[in-house]
């Protein structure tokens, strides 16, 4: 499994940004896809994940009213739509994948992409 994330950048508070992650090397629908983030000096934080079929989604408490996750099977891509960005959303965002049969409500993932930086500041 190879994961390639893109879309990070620097934005102002209240702005929107979309992150994308393309998967290769394995059947896309067999994997739950997720996003995590890590801010300087903090532990990695669960952001969102989406089932292999795309019918189930979960969000971290800090983002659940502002972020949205979706997947495009035609492009083997998972997207994270981030709205109403706040300075506390500043972090390196990581794309992740886990086989559907291994996913649990603990949101533990096996495969990780490189991070993409998101910076929110005025």
PDB file of C-alpha atoms in Angstrom:
ATOM      1  CA  UNK A   1       0.000   0.000   0.000  1.00  0.00           C
ATOM      2  CA  UNK A   2       1.306   3.408  -0.991  1.00  0.00           C
ATOM      3  CA  UNK A   3      -0.400   6.595   0.111  1.00  0.00           C
ATOM      4  CA  UNK A   4       0.294   9.998  -1.381  1.00  0.00           C
ATOM      5  CA  UNK A   5      -1.237  13.017   0.330  1.00  0.00           C
ATOM      6  CA  UNK A   6      -1.546  16.493  -1.094  1.00  0.00           C
ATOM      7  CA  UNK A   7      -3.356  19.773  -0.638  1.00  0.00           C
ATOM      8  CA  UNK A   8      -1.822  21.302   2.443  1.00  0.00           C
ATOM      9  CA  UNK A   9      -1.000  24.965   2.695  1.00  0.00           C
ATOM     10  CA  UNK A  10      -1.253  28.167   4.664  1.00  0.00           C
ATOM     11  CA  UNK A  11      -4.682  29.747   5.147  1.00  0.00           C
ATOM     12  CA  UNK A  12      -6.433  32.296   7.327  1.00  0.00           C
ATOM     13  CA  UNK A  13      -8.896  31.514  10.110  1.00  0.00           C
ATOM     14  CA  UNK A  14     -12.320  30.749   8.695  1.00  0.00           C
ATOM     15  CA  UNK A  15     -10.949  29.585   5.359  1.00  0.00           C
ATOM     16  CA  UNK A  16     -11.509  26.194   3.761  1.00  0.00           C
ATOM     17  CA  UNK A  17      -8.998  23.691   2.467  1.00  0.00           C
ATOM     18  CA  UNK A  18      -9.218  20.241   0.901  1.00  0.00           C
ATOM     19  CA  UNK A  19      -6.690  17.484   1.422  1.00  0.00           C
ATOM     20  CA  UNK A  20      -6.480  14.511  -0.914  1.00  0.00           C
ATOM     21  CA  UNK A  21      -4.807  11.142  -0.595  1.00  0.00           C
ATOM     22  CA  UNK A  22      -4.344   8.678  -3.419  1.00  0.00           C
ATOM     23  CA  UNK A  23      -3.800   5.016  -2.698  1.00  0.00           C
ATOM     24  CA  UNK A  24      -1.975   2.532  -4.900  1.00  0.00           C
ATOM     25  CA  UNK A  25      -0.742  -1.017  -4.618  1.00  0.00           C
ATOM     26  CA  UNK A  26      -3.882  -2.668  -3.261  1.00  0.00           C
ATOM     27  CA  UNK A  27      -7.640  -2.748  -3.894  1.00  0.00           C
ATOM     28  CA  UNK A  28      -8.953   0.593  -2.692  1.00  0.00           C
ATOM     29  CA  UNK A  29     -12.347  -0.692  -1.576  1.00  0.00           C
ATOM     30  CA  UNK A  30     -10.738  -3.209   0.761  1.00  0.00           C
ATOM     31  CA  UNK A  31      -9.419  -0.478   3.005  1.00  0.00           C
ATOM     32  CA  UNK A  32     -10.850   1.904   5.535  1.00  0.00           C
ATOM     33  CA  UNK A  33      -9.225   5.274   4.890  1.00  0.00           C
ATOM     34  CA  UNK A  34      -8.471   7.827   7.540  1.00  0.00           C
ATOM     35  CA  UNK A  35      -6.877  11.142   8.379  1.00  0.00           C
ATOM     36  CA  UNK A  36      -4.855  11.980  11.449  1.00  0.00           C
ATOM     37  CA  UNK A  37      -2.967  15.070  12.456  1.00  0.00           C
ATOM     38  CA  UNK A  38      -0.086  15.967  14.707  1.00  0.00           C
ATOM     39  CA  UNK A  39       0.693  19.423  15.968  1.00  0.00           C
ATOM     40  CA  UNK A  40       4.135  20.355  17.324  1.00  0.00           C
ATOM     41  CA  UNK A  41       4.612  18.986  20.810  1.00  0.00           C
ATOM     42  CA  UNK A  42       1.331  17.079  20.761  1.00  0.00           C
ATOM     43  CA  UNK A  43       0.321  13.480  20.231  1.00  0.00           C
ATOM     44  CA  UNK A  44      -1.131  12.305  16.970  1.00  0.00           C
ATOM     45  CA  UNK A  45      -4.870  12.925  16.854  1.00  0.00           C
ATOM     46  CA  UNK A  46      -7.612  11.075  15.003  1.00  0.00           C
ATOM     47  CA  UNK A  47      -9.429  13.352  12.551  1.00  0.00           C
ATOM     48  CA  UNK A  48     -11.767  11.202  10.465  1.00  0.00           C
ATOM     49  CA  UNK A  49     -12.172   7.890   8.700  1.00  0.00           C
ATOM     50  CA  UNK A  50     -14.452   6.349   6.135  1.00  0.00           C
ATOM     51  CA  UNK A  51     -15.425   2.755   5.464  1.00  0.00           C
ATOM     52  CA  UNK A  52     -14.428   0.851   2.347  1.00  0.00           C
ATOM     53  CA  UNK A  53     -17.898   1.296   0.907  1.00  0.00           C
ATOM     54  CA  UNK A  54     -18.019   4.951   1.857  1.00  0.00           C
ATOM     55  CA  UNK A  55     -21.246   4.528   3.785  1.00  0.00           C
ATOM     56  CA  UNK A  56     -19.846   4.991   7.291  1.00  0.00           C
ATOM     57  CA  UNK A  57     -17.807   7.901   8.547  1.00  0.00           C
ATOM     58  CA  UNK A  58     -16.380   8.871  11.921  1.00  0.00           C
ATOM     59  CA  UNK A  59     -14.957  12.165  13.096  1.00  0.00           C
ATOM     60  CA  UNK A  60     -12.861  13.365  15.963  1.00  0.00           C
ATOM     61  CA  UNK A  61     -14.670  15.630  18.391  1.00  0.00           C
ATOM     62  CA  UNK A  62     -12.528  18.622  17.487  1.00  0.00           C
ATOM     63  CA  UNK A  63     -13.545  18.578  13.828  1.00  0.00           C
ATOM     64  CA  UNK A  64     -16.875  16.782  13.509  1.00  0.00           C
ATOM     65  CA  UNK A  65     -18.936  19.892  12.813  1.00  0.00           C
ATOM     66  CA  UNK A  66     -16.445  21.414  10.366  1.00  0.00           C
ATOM     67  CA  UNK A  67     -14.673  18.665   8.433  1.00  0.00           C
ATOM     68  CA  UNK A  68     -16.057  16.132   5.985  1.00  0.00           C
ATOM     69  CA  UNK A  69     -14.456  12.995   4.556  1.00  0.00           C
ATOM     70  CA  UNK A  70     -15.339  11.274   1.306  1.00  0.00           C
ATOM     71  CA  UNK A  71     -13.795   8.758  -1.068  1.00  0.00           C
ATOM     72  CA  UNK A  72     -13.737   8.488  -4.842  1.00  0.00           C
ATOM     73  CA  UNK A  73     -13.294   4.861  -5.922  1.00  0.00           C
ATOM     74  CA  UNK A  74     -12.770   5.873  -9.546  1.00  0.00           C
ATOM     75  CA  UNK A  75      -9.632   7.762  -8.517  1.00  0.00           C
ATOM     76  CA  UNK A  76      -8.583   5.643  -5.502  1.00  0.00           C
ATOM     77  CA  UNK A  77      -8.685   8.872  -3.554  1.00  0.00           C
ATOM     78  CA  UNK A  78      -9.953   9.981  -0.171  1.00  0.00           C
ATOM     79  CA  UNK A  79     -10.642  13.662   0.426  1.00  0.00           C
ATOM     80  CA  UNK A  80     -10.839  15.682   3.607  1.00  0.00           C
ATOM     81  CA  UNK A  81     -12.855  18.878   3.283  1.00  0.00           C
ATOM     82  CA  UNK A  82     -11.923  21.301   6.017  1.00  0.00           C
ATOM     83  CA  UNK A  83     -14.186  24.270   6.647  1.00  0.00           C
ATOM     84  CA  UNK A  84     -14.073  27.008   9.250  1.00  0.00           C
ATOM     85  CA  UNK A  85     -10.403  26.411   9.890  1.00  0.00           C
ATOM     86  CA  UNK A  86      -8.996  27.584  13.200  1.00  0.00           C
ATOM     87  CA  UNK A  87      -5.425  28.211  14.331  1.00  0.00           C
ATOM     88  CA  UNK A  88      -5.667  25.081  16.480  1.00  0.00           C
ATOM     89  CA  UNK A  89      -6.131  23.056  13.303  1.00  0.00           C
ATOM     90  CA  UNK A  90      -2.510  23.796  12.447  1.00  0.00           C
ATOM     91  CA  UNK A  91      -0.717  20.458  12.168  1.00  0.00           C
ATOM     92  CA  UNK A  92       0.840  17.942   9.849  1.00  0.00           C
ATOM     93  CA  UNK A  93      -1.985  15.870   8.429  1.00  0.00           C
ATOM     94  CA  UNK A  94      -1.443  12.201   7.627  1.00  0.00           C
ATOM     95  CA  UNK A  95      -3.420   9.885   5.421  1.00  0.00           C
ATOM     96  CA  UNK A  96      -3.786   6.297   6.647  1.00  0.00           C
ATOM     97  CA  UNK A  97      -5.293   2.969   5.613  1.00  0.00           C
ATOM     98  CA  UNK A  98      -6.276  -0.280   7.278  1.00  0.00           C
ATOM     99  CA  UNK A  99      -7.908  -3.390   5.905  1.00  0.00           C
ATOM    100  CA  UNK A 100     -11.657  -3.383   6.497  1.00  0.00           C
ATOM    101  CA  UNK A 101     -11.518  -6.554   8.555  1.00  0.00           C
ATOM    102  CA  UNK A 102      -8.935  -5.050  10.896  1.00  0.00           C
ATOM    103  CA  UNK A 103     -10.692  -1.762  11.562  1.00  0.00           C
ATOM    104  CA  UNK A 104     -12.055  -1.157  15.055  1.00  0.00           C
ATOM    105  CA  UNK A 105     -13.590   1.752  16.909  1.00  0.00           C
ATOM    106  CA  UNK A 106     -10.126   2.463  18.277  1.00  0.00           C
ATOM    107  CA  UNK A 107      -9.223   3.809  14.802  1.00  0.00           C
ATOM    108  CA  UNK A 108      -5.880   2.033  14.553  1.00  0.00           C
ATOM    109  CA  UNK A 109      -4.269   2.056  11.128  1.00  0.00           C
ATOM    110  CA  UNK A 110      -1.441   0.054   9.536  1.00  0.00           C
ATOM    111  CA  UNK A 111      -0.389   2.090   6.526  1.00  0.00           C
ATOM    112  CA  UNK A 112       0.650   5.702   6.525  1.00  0.00           C
ATOM    113  CA  UNK A 113       1.430   8.294   3.949  1.00  0.00           C
ATOM    114  CA  UNK A 114       3.786  11.216   4.233  1.00  0.00           C
ATOM    115  CA  UNK A 115       2.342  14.215   6.007  1.00  0.00           C
ATOM    116  CA  UNK A 116       1.111  17.424   4.507  1.00  0.00           C
ATOM    117  CA  UNK A 117       1.374  20.659   6.469  1.00  0.00           C
ATOM    118  CA  UNK A 118      -1.681  22.771   7.203  1.00  0.00           C
ATOM    119  CA  UNK A 119      -1.076  26.148   8.799  1.00  0.00           C
ATOM    120  CA  UNK A 120      -3.908  28.411   9.919  1.00  0.00           C
ATOM    121  CA  UNK A 121      -2.896  31.885  10.992  1.00  0.00           C
ATOM    122  CA  UNK A 122      -3.937  35.468  10.615  1.00  0.00           C
TER     123      UNK A 122
END
